[in-house]
């Protein structure tokens, strides 16, 4: 029998490739390969923490998305962006991702009144 606490503590290896420093968008962007042989998946929040520690930056500036687990498990690939500052993140990051990761409130546009017949 396997305890769930031991599964969440199992080692995870993170590798990055295709690293690009994008000065126009004030960010670093790369592909992340995650090796997790004893786990089904790794939460994006945990990946953001590990990438922030790896690149010595704030966790709030790291955005991870597009992760796919390979058939058979044990390995996932996705994308990560590390913004240089909060202003560039708010300016260039899509609104839905800001809402999803940062808990920013989604602004609701006023609907036009319905016409009665």
PDB file of C-alpha atoms in Angstrom:
ATOM      1  CA  UNK A   1       0.000   0.000   0.000  1.00  0.00           C
ATOM      2  CA  UNK A   2       1.295   3.475  -0.880  1.00  0.00           C
ATOM      3  CA  UNK A   3       0.571   6.531   1.237  1.00  0.00           C
ATOM      4  CA  UNK A   4      -0.410   9.726  -0.533  1.00  0.00           C
ATOM      5  CA  UNK A   5       2.008  11.818   1.531  1.00  0.00           C
ATOM      6  CA  UNK A   6       4.947   9.881   0.125  1.00  0.00           C
ATOM      7  CA  UNK A   7       3.708  10.395  -3.438  1.00  0.00           C
ATOM      8  CA  UNK A   8       3.490  14.161  -3.050  1.00  0.00           C
ATOM      9  CA  UNK A   9       7.040  14.224  -1.675  1.00  0.00           C
ATOM     10  CA  UNK A  10       8.508  12.116  -4.474  1.00  0.00           C
ATOM     11  CA  UNK A  11      11.282  13.780  -6.480  1.00  0.00           C
ATOM     12  CA  UNK A  12      10.539  15.892  -9.526  1.00  0.00           C
ATOM     13  CA  UNK A  13      13.139  16.818 -12.145  1.00  0.00           C
ATOM     14  CA  UNK A  14      12.690  20.022 -14.126  1.00  0.00           C
ATOM     15  CA  UNK A  15      14.536  20.661 -17.384  1.00  0.00           C
ATOM     16  CA  UNK A  16      14.231  23.737 -19.565  1.00  0.00           C
ATOM     17  CA  UNK A  17      14.928  24.031 -23.268  1.00  0.00           C
ATOM     18  CA  UNK A  18      14.510  26.575 -26.080  1.00  0.00           C
ATOM     19  CA  UNK A  19      15.240  29.386 -23.642  1.00  0.00           C
ATOM     20  CA  UNK A  20      14.642  32.833 -25.176  1.00  0.00           C
ATOM     21  CA  UNK A  21      15.096  36.236 -23.582  1.00  0.00           C
ATOM     22  CA  UNK A  22      12.388  38.387 -25.138  1.00  0.00           C
ATOM     23  CA  UNK A  23      13.346  42.029 -24.515  1.00  0.00           C
ATOM     24  CA  UNK A  24      10.365  43.438 -26.431  1.00  0.00           C
ATOM     25  CA  UNK A  25       7.893  41.757 -24.078  1.00  0.00           C
ATOM     26  CA  UNK A  26      10.211  42.041 -21.032  1.00  0.00           C
ATOM     27  CA  UNK A  27      10.183  38.336 -20.269  1.00  0.00           C
ATOM     28  CA  UNK A  28      12.066  35.057 -20.493  1.00  0.00           C
ATOM     29  CA  UNK A  29      10.216  32.245 -22.235  1.00  0.00           C
ATOM     30  CA  UNK A  30      11.042  28.571 -22.496  1.00  0.00           C
ATOM     31  CA  UNK A  31       9.731  25.031 -22.697  1.00  0.00           C
ATOM     32  CA  UNK A  32       9.647  23.044 -19.464  1.00  0.00           C
ATOM     33  CA  UNK A  33      10.075  19.271 -19.341  1.00  0.00           C
ATOM     34  CA  UNK A  34       9.041  17.741 -16.021  1.00  0.00           C
ATOM     35  CA  UNK A  35      10.048  14.209 -15.056  1.00  0.00           C
ATOM     36  CA  UNK A  36       7.777  12.781 -12.343  1.00  0.00           C
ATOM     37  CA  UNK A  37       8.125   8.978 -12.413  1.00  0.00           C
ATOM     38  CA  UNK A  38       6.195   8.226  -9.203  1.00  0.00           C
ATOM     39  CA  UNK A  39       3.490  10.863  -9.572  1.00  0.00           C
ATOM     40  CA  UNK A  40       0.535  11.256 -11.868  1.00  0.00           C
ATOM     41  CA  UNK A  41       1.090  14.989 -12.321  1.00  0.00           C
ATOM     42  CA  UNK A  42       2.724  18.023 -10.755  1.00  0.00           C
ATOM     43  CA  UNK A  43       0.576  21.067  -9.872  1.00  0.00           C
ATOM     44  CA  UNK A  44       1.371  24.289 -11.750  1.00  0.00           C
ATOM     45  CA  UNK A  45       1.733  26.121  -8.433  1.00  0.00           C
ATOM     46  CA  UNK A  46       4.507  23.741  -7.386  1.00  0.00           C
ATOM     47  CA  UNK A  47       6.209  24.162 -10.770  1.00  0.00           C
ATOM     48  CA  UNK A  48       6.015  27.956 -10.445  1.00  0.00           C
ATOM     49  CA  UNK A  49       7.673  27.786  -7.022  1.00  0.00           C
ATOM     50  CA  UNK A  50      10.476  25.549  -8.286  1.00  0.00           C
ATOM     51  CA  UNK A  51      11.078  27.685 -11.397  1.00  0.00           C
ATOM     52  CA  UNK A  52      11.108  30.866  -9.296  1.00  0.00           C
ATOM     53  CA  UNK A  53      13.755  29.324  -7.037  1.00  0.00           C
ATOM     54  CA  UNK A  54      15.741  28.070 -10.037  1.00  0.00           C
ATOM     55  CA  UNK A  55      15.809  31.471 -11.785  1.00  0.00           C
ATOM     56  CA  UNK A  56      15.947  33.557  -8.562  1.00  0.00           C
ATOM     57  CA  UNK A  57      12.767  35.535  -9.159  1.00  0.00           C
ATOM     58  CA  UNK A  58       9.402  36.175  -7.542  1.00  0.00           C
ATOM     59  CA  UNK A  59       6.823  33.376  -7.806  1.00  0.00           C
ATOM     60  CA  UNK A  60       4.182  35.903  -8.906  1.00  0.00           C
ATOM     61  CA  UNK A  61       6.189  36.693 -12.083  1.00  0.00           C
ATOM     62  CA  UNK A  62       6.234  33.040 -13.252  1.00  0.00           C
ATOM     63  CA  UNK A  63       3.417  31.873 -15.554  1.00  0.00           C
ATOM     64  CA  UNK A  64       3.111  28.201 -16.528  1.00  0.00           C
ATOM     65  CA  UNK A  65       0.622  26.856 -19.054  1.00  0.00           C
ATOM     66  CA  UNK A  66      -0.016  24.279 -21.770  1.00  0.00           C
ATOM     67  CA  UNK A  67       1.195  21.188 -19.926  1.00  0.00           C
ATOM     68  CA  UNK A  68       0.547  17.805 -21.499  1.00  0.00           C
ATOM     69  CA  UNK A  69       1.358  14.495 -19.833  1.00  0.00           C
ATOM     70  CA  UNK A  70       2.956  11.977 -22.160  1.00  0.00           C
ATOM     71  CA  UNK A  71       1.204   8.677 -22.766  1.00  0.00           C
ATOM     72  CA  UNK A  72       2.250   6.266 -20.039  1.00  0.00           C
ATOM     73  CA  UNK A  73       2.850   9.060 -17.516  1.00  0.00           C
ATOM     74  CA  UNK A  74       6.031  10.058 -15.795  1.00  0.00           C
ATOM     75  CA  UNK A  75       6.785  13.023 -18.033  1.00  0.00           C
ATOM     76  CA  UNK A  76       5.045  16.300 -18.866  1.00  0.00           C
ATOM     77  CA  UNK A  77       5.919  19.197 -21.162  1.00  0.00           C
ATOM     78  CA  UNK A  78       4.622  22.745 -21.235  1.00  0.00           C
ATOM     79  CA  UNK A  79       5.528  26.411 -21.475  1.00  0.00           C
ATOM     80  CA  UNK A  80       6.705  28.920 -18.910  1.00  0.00           C
ATOM     81  CA  UNK A  81       7.151  32.690 -18.952  1.00  0.00           C
ATOM     82  CA  UNK A  82       9.052  34.753 -16.399  1.00  0.00           C
ATOM     83  CA  UNK A  83       8.240  38.452 -16.578  1.00  0.00           C
ATOM     84  CA  UNK A  84      10.793  41.077 -15.537  1.00  0.00           C
ATOM     85  CA  UNK A  85       8.249  43.204 -13.655  1.00  0.00           C
ATOM     86  CA  UNK A  86       4.566  43.397 -12.779  1.00  0.00           C
ATOM     87  CA  UNK A  87       3.780  46.186 -15.265  1.00  0.00           C
ATOM     88  CA  UNK A  88       4.954  44.187 -18.273  1.00  0.00           C
ATOM     89  CA  UNK A  89       3.081  41.139 -16.993  1.00  0.00           C
ATOM     90  CA  UNK A  90      -0.180  43.077 -16.757  1.00  0.00           C
ATOM     91  CA  UNK A  91       0.427  44.683 -20.147  1.00  0.00           C
ATOM     92  CA  UNK A  92       1.303  41.598 -22.209  1.00  0.00           C
ATOM     93  CA  UNK A  93      -0.256  38.607 -20.443  1.00  0.00           C
ATOM     94  CA  UNK A  94      -3.762  37.651 -21.643  1.00  0.00           C
ATOM     95  CA  UNK A  95      -6.518  38.696 -19.240  1.00  0.00           C
ATOM     96  CA  UNK A  96      -7.810  35.154 -18.734  1.00  0.00           C
ATOM     97  CA  UNK A  97      -4.394  33.965 -17.530  1.00  0.00           C
ATOM     98  CA  UNK A  98      -4.115  36.883 -15.115  1.00  0.00           C
ATOM     99  CA  UNK A  99      -7.526  35.978 -13.721  1.00  0.00           C
ATOM    100  CA  UNK A 100      -6.621  32.295 -13.547  1.00  0.00           C
ATOM    101  CA  UNK A 101      -3.247  32.604 -11.803  1.00  0.00           C
ATOM    102  CA  UNK A 102      -3.387  35.797  -9.788  1.00  0.00           C
ATOM    103  CA  UNK A 103      -7.009  35.893  -8.697  1.00  0.00           C
ATOM    104  CA  UNK A 104      -7.521  39.248 -10.406  1.00  0.00           C
ATOM    105  CA  UNK A 105     -11.191  40.106 -10.644  1.00  0.00           C
ATOM    106  CA  UNK A 106     -12.678  39.773 -14.096  1.00  0.00           C
ATOM    107  CA  UNK A 107     -14.252  43.066 -15.118  1.00  0.00           C
ATOM    108  CA  UNK A 108     -17.767  42.513 -16.364  1.00  0.00           C
ATOM    109  CA  UNK A 109     -18.810  44.712 -19.252  1.00  0.00           C
ATOM    110  CA  UNK A 110     -22.242  46.278 -19.029  1.00  0.00           C
ATOM    111  CA  UNK A 111     -24.756  44.487 -21.201  1.00  0.00           C
ATOM    112  CA  UNK A 112     -27.105  46.512 -23.362  1.00  0.00           C
ATOM    113  CA  UNK A 113     -30.725  46.372 -22.173  1.00  0.00           C
ATOM    114  CA  UNK A 114     -32.907  43.765 -23.854  1.00  0.00           C
ATOM    115  CA  UNK A 115     -35.561  45.050 -26.192  1.00  0.00           C
ATOM    116  CA  UNK A 116     -39.116  44.146 -25.285  1.00  0.00           C
ATOM    117  CA  UNK A 117     -41.580  43.275 -27.999  1.00  0.00           C
TER     118      UNK A 117
END
